[in-house]
Coordinates of N, CA and C in Angstrom, one line a residue:
X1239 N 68.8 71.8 -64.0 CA 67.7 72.1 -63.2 C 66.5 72.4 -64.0
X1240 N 65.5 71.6 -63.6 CA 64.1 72.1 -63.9 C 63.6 73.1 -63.8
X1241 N 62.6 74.1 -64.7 CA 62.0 75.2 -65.1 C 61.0 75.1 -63.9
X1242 N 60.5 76.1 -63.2 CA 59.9 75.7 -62.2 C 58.4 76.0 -62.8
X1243 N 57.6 75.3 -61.9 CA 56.1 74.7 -62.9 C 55.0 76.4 -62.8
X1244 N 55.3 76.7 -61.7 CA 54.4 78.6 -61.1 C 55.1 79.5 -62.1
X1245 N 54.1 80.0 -63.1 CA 54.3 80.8 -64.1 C 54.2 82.5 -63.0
X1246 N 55.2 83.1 -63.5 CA 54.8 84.5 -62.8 C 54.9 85.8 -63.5
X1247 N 54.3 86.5 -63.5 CA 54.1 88.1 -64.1 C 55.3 88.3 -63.1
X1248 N 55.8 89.6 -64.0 CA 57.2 90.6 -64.0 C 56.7 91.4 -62.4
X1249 N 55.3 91.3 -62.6 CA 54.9 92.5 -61.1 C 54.5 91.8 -60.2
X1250 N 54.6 90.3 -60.3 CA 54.0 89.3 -59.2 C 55.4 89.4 -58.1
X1251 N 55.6 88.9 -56.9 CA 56.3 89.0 -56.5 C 56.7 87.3 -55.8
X1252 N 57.7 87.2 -56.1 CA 58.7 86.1 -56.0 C 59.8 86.1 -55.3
X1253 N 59.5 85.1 -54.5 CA 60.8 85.4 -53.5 C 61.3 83.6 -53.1
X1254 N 62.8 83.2 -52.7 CA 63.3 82.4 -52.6 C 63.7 82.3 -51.7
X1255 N 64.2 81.1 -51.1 CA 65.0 80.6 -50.2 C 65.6 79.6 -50.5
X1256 N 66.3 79.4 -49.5 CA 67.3 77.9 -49.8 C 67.5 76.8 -48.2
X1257 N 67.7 75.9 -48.4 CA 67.7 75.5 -47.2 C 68.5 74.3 -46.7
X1258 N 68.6 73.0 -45.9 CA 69.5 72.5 -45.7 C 68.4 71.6 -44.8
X1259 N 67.9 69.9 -45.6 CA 67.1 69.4 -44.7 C 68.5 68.4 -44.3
X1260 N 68.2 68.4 -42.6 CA 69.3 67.7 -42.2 C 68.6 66.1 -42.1
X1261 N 67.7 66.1 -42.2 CA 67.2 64.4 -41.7 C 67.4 63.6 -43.1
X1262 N 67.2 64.4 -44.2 CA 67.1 63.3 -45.8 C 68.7 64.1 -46.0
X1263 N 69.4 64.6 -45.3 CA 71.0 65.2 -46.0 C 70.9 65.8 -47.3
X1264 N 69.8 66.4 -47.7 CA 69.6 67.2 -48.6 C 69.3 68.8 -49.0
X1265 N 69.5 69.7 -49.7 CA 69.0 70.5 -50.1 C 67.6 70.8 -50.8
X1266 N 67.0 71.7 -50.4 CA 65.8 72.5 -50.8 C 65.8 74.1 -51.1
X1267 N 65.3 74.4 -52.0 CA 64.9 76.0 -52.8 C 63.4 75.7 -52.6
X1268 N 63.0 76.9 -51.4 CA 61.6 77.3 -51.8 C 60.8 78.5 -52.7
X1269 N 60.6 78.5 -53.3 CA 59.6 78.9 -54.5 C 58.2 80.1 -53.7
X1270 N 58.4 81.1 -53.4 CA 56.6 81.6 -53.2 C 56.7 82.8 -54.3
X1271 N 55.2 82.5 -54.6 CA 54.6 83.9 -55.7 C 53.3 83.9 -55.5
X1272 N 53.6 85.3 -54.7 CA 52.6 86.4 -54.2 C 51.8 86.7 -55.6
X1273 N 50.4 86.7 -56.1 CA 50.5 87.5 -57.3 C 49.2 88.2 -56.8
X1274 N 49.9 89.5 -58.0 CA 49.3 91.2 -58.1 C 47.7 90.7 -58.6
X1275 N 47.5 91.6 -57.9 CA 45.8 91.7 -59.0 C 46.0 92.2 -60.2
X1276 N 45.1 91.9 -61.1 CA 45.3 91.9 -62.7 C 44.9 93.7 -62.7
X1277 N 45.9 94.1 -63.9 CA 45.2 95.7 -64.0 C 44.2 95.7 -64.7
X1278 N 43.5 94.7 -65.4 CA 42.3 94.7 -66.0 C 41.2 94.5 -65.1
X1279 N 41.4 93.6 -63.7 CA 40.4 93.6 -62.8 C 41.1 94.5 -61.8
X1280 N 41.5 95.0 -61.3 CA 41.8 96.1 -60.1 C 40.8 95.8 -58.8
X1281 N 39.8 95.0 -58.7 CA 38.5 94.9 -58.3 C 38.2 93.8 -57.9
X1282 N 39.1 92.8 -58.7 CA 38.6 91.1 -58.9 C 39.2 90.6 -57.1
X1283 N 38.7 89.5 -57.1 CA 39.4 88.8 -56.2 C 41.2 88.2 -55.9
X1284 N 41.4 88.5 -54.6 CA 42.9 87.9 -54.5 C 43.1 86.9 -55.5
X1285 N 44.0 86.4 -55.5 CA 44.3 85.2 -55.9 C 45.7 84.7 -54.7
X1286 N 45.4 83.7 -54.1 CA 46.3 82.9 -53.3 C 47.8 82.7 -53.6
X1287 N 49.0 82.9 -52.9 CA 50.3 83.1 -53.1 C 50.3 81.4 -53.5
X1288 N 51.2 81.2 -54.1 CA 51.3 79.5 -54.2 C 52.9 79.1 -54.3
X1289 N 53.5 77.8 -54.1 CA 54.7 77.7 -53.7 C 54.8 76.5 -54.1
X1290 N 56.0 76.3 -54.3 CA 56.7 75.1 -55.0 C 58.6 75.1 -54.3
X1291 N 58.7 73.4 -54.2 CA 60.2 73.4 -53.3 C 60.8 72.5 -54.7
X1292 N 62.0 72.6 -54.6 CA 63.1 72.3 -55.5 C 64.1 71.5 -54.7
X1293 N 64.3 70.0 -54.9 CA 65.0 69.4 -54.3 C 65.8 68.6 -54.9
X1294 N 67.2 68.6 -54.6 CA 68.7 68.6 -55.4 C 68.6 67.3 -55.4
X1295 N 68.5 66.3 -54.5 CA 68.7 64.7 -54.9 C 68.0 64.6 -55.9
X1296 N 66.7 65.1 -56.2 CA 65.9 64.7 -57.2 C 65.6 65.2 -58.4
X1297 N 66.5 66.4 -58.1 CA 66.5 67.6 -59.4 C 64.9 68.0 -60.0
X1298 N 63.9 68.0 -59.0 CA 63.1 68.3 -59.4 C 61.9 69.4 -58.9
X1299 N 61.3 69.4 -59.1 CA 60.5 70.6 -58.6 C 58.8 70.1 -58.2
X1300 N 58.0 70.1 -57.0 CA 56.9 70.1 -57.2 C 56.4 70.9 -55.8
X1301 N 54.9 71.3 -56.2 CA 54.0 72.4 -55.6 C 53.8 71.6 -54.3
X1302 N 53.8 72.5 -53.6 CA 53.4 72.5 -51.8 C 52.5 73.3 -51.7
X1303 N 51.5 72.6 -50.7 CA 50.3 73.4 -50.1 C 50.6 74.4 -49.2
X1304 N 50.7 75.9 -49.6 CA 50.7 77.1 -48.1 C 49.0 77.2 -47.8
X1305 N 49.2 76.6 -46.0 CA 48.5 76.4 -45.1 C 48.7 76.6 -44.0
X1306 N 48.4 77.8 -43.3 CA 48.7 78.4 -41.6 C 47.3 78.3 -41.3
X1307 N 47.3 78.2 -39.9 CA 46.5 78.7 -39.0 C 45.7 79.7 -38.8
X1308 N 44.5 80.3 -39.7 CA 44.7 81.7 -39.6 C 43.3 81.4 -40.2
X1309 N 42.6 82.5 -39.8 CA 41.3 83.1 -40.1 C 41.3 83.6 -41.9
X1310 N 42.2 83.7 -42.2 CA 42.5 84.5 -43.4 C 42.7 83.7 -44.4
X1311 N 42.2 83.6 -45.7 CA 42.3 82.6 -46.8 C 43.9 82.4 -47.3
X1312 N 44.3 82.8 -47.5 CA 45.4 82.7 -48.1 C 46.9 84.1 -47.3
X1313 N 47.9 83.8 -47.6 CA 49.0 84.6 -46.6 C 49.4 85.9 -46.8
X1314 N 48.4 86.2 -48.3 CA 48.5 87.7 -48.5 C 50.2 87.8 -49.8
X1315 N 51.0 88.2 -49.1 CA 52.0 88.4 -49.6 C 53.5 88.9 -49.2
X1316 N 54.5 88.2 -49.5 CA 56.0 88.0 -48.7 C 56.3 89.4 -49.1
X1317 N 56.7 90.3 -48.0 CA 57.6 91.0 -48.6 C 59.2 91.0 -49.4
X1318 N 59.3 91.6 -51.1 CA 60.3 90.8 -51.7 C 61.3 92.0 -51.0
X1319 N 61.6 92.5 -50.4 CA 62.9 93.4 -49.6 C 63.0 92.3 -48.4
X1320 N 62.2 91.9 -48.2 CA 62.5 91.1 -46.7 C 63.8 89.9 -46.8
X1321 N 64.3 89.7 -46.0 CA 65.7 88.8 -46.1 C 64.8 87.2 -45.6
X1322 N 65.4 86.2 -46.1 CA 64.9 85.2 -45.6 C 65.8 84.3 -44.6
X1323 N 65.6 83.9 -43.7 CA 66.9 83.4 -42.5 C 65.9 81.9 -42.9
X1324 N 67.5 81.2 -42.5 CA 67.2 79.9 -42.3 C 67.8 79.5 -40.8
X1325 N 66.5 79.7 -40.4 CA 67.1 79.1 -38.4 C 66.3 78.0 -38.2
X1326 N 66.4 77.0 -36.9 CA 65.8 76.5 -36.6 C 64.7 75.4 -37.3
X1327 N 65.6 75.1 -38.5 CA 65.2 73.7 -39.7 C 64.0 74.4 -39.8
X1328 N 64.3 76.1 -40.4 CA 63.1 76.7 -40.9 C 63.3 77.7 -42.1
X1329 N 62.2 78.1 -42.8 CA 63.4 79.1 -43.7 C 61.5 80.3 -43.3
X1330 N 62.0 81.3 -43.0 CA 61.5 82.3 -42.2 C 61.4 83.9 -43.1
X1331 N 60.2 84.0 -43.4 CA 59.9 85.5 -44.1 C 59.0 86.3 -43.5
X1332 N 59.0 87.3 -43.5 CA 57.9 88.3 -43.2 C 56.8 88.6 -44.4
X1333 N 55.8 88.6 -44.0 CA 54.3 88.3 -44.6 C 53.7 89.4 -44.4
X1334 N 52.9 89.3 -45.2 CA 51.2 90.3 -44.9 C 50.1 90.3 -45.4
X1335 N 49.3 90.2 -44.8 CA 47.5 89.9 -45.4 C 47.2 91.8 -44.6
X1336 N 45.8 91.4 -44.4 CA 45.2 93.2 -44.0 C 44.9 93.0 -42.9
X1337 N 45.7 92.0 -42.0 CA 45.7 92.1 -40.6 C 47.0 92.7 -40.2
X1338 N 48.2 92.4 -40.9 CA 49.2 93.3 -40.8 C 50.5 92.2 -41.0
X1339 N 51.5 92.5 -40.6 CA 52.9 91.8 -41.5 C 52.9 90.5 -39.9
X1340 N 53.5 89.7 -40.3 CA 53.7 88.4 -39.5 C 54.7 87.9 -39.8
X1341 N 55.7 86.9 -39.5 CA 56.7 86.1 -39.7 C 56.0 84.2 -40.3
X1342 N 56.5 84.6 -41.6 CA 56.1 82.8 -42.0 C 56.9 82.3 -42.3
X1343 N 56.8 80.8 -41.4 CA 58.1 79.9 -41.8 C 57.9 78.5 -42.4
X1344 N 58.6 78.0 -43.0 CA 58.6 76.9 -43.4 C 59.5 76.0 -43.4
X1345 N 58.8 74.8 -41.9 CA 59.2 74.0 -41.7 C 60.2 72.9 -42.7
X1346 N 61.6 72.6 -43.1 CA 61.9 72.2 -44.2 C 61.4 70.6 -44.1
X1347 N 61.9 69.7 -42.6 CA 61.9 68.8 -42.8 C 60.3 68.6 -43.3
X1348 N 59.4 68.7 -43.1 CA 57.9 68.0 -42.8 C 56.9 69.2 -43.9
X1349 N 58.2 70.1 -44.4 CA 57.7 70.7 -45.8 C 56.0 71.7 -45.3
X1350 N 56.0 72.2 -43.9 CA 54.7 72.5 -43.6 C 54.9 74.0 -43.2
X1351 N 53.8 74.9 -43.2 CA 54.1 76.7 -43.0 C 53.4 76.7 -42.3
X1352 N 54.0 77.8 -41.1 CA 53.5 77.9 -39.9 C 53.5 79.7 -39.7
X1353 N 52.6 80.2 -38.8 CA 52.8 81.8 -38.8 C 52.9 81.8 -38.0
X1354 N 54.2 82.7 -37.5 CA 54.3 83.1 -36.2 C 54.2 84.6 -35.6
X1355 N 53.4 85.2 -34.7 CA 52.7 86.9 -35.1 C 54.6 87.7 -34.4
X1356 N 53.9 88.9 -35.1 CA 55.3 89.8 -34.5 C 54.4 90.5 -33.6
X1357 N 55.5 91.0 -32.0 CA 54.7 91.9 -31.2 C 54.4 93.1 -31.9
X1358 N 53.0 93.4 -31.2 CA 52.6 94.5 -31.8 C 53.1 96.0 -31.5
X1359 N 53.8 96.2 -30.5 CA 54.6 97.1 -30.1 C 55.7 97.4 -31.4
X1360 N 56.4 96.4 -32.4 CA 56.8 96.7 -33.6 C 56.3 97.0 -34.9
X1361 N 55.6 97.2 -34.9 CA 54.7 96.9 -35.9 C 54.4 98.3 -36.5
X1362 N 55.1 99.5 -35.8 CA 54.5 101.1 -36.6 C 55.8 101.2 -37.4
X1363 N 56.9 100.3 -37.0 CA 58.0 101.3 -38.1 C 58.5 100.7 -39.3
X1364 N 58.5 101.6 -40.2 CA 59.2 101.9 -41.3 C 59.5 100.5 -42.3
X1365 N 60.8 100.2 -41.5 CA 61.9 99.0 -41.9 C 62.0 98.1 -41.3
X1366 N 61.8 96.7 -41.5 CA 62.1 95.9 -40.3 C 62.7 94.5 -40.8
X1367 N 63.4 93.6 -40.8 CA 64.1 92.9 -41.1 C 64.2 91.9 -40.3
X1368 N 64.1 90.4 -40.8 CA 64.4 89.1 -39.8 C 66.1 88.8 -40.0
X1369 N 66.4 88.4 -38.5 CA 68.2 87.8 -38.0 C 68.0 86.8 -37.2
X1370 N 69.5 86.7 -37.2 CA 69.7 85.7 -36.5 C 70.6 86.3 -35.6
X1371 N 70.0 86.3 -34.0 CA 70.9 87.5 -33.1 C 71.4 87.0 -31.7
X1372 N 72.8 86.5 -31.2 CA 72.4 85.6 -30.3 C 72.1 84.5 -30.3
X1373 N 72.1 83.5 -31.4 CA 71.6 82.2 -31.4 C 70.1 82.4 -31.5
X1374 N 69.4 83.5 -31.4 CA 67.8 83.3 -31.2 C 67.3 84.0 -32.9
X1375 N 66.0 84.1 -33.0 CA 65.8 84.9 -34.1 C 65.0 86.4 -33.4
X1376 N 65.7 86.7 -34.6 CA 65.2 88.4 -33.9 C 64.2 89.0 -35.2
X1377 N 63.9 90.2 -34.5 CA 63.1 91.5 -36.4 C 63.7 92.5 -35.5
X1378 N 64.2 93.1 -36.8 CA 65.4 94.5 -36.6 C 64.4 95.0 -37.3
X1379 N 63.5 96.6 -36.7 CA 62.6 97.5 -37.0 C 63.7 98.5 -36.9
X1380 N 63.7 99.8 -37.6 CA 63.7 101.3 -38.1 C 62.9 102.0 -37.9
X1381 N 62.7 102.8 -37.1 CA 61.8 103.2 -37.5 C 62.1 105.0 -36.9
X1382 N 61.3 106.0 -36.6 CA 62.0 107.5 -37.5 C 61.3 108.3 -35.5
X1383 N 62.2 109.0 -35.3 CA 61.3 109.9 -34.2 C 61.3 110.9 -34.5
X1384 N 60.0 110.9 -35.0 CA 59.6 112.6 -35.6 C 60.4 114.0 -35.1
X1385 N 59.9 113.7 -33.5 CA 60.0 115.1 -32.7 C 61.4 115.2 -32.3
X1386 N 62.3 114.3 -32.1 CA 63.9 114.6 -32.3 C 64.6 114.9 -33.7
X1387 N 63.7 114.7 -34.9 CA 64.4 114.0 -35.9 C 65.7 113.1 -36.1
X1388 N 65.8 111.6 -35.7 CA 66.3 111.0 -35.3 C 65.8 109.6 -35.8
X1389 N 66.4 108.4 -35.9 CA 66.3 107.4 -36.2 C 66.2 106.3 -35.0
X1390 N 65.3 105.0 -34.9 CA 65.8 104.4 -33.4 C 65.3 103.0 -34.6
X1391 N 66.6 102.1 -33.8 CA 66.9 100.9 -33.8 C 66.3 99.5 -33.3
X1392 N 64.9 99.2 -33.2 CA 64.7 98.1 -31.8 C 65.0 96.5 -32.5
X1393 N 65.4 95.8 -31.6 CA 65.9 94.5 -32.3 C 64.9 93.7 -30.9
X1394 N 63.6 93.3 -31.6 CA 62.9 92.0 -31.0 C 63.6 90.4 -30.8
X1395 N 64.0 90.0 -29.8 CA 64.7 88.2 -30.2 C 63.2 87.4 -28.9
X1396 N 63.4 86.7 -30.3 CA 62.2 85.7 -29.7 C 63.0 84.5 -28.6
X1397 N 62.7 84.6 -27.1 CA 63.3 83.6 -26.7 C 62.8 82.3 -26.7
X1398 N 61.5 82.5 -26.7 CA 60.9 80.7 -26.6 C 60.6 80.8 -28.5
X1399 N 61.4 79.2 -29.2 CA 60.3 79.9 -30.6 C 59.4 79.8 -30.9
X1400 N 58.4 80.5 -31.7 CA 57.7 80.2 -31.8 C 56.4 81.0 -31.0
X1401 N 56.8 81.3 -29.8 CA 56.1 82.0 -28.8 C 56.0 83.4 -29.5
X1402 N 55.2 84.5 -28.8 CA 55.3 86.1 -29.0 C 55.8 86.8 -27.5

């Protein structure tokens, strides 16, 4: 296997997937790195997450454009605790720019990333994690009730996909 071409700092954040295109009967590894602001500029401008897929027939590796829908230049950055599911000939992470965390997927067959928003009703707690729940995709949130001291569990499942 080829060295992949996205050079990354130790504090950039890097995260993988794997996936299963059923139309070419092939496998794909997707590649994103989030990267840190430099500690010499603390100040400078983002710099855009960029991504590269790895594909076994061809043993090779080349960069893919991350492009969503979005007011926002670039996707911010994957959370690397976040689990990545592969449902729905998608491979699916949770995100975040300074609008707040979202679900990004990437289409394997047609190699294209799409954002899909999380209700905002989940969006204050703690922990939250994408599944596969039911046949549907879900986000398992944590999150803490102060005034009982107590922990509560909500599990969001998207019935239409794609929808909120």
């Amino acid at each position: 296997m080829l060295v992949p071409a996205i050079l990354a700092d130790p504090l950039d954040f890097v995260t993988l997937g794997l996936a299963y295109n059923s139309q070419s009967n092939d496998f794909k590894i997707l590649r994103l790195v989030c990267f840190q602001k430099s500690p010499e500029e603390p100040d400078g401008p983002d710099r855009s997450a960029e991504a590269e897929v790895y594909t076994l027939s061809t043993d090779s590796w080349r960069k893919v454009v991350i492009s969503v829908d979005s007011s926002e230049p670039n996707i911010g950055y994957v959370y690397h605790t976040s689990s990545c599911i592969f449902f729905n000939g998608a491979l699916h992470f949770i995100a975040c720019t300074n609008n707040g965390p979202f679900i990004l997927s990437f289409e394997v067959n047609d190699e294209r990333f799409h954002k899909i928003m999380l209700p905002q009703d989940f969006l204050d707690g703690y922990q939250g994690c994408l599944a596969v729940f039911k046949g549907l995709l879900a986000f398992i949130v944590l999150s803490r009730d102060i005034a009982n001291n107590d922990h509560i569990c909500d599990i969001w499942v998207m019935k239409e996909y794609g929808l909120v």
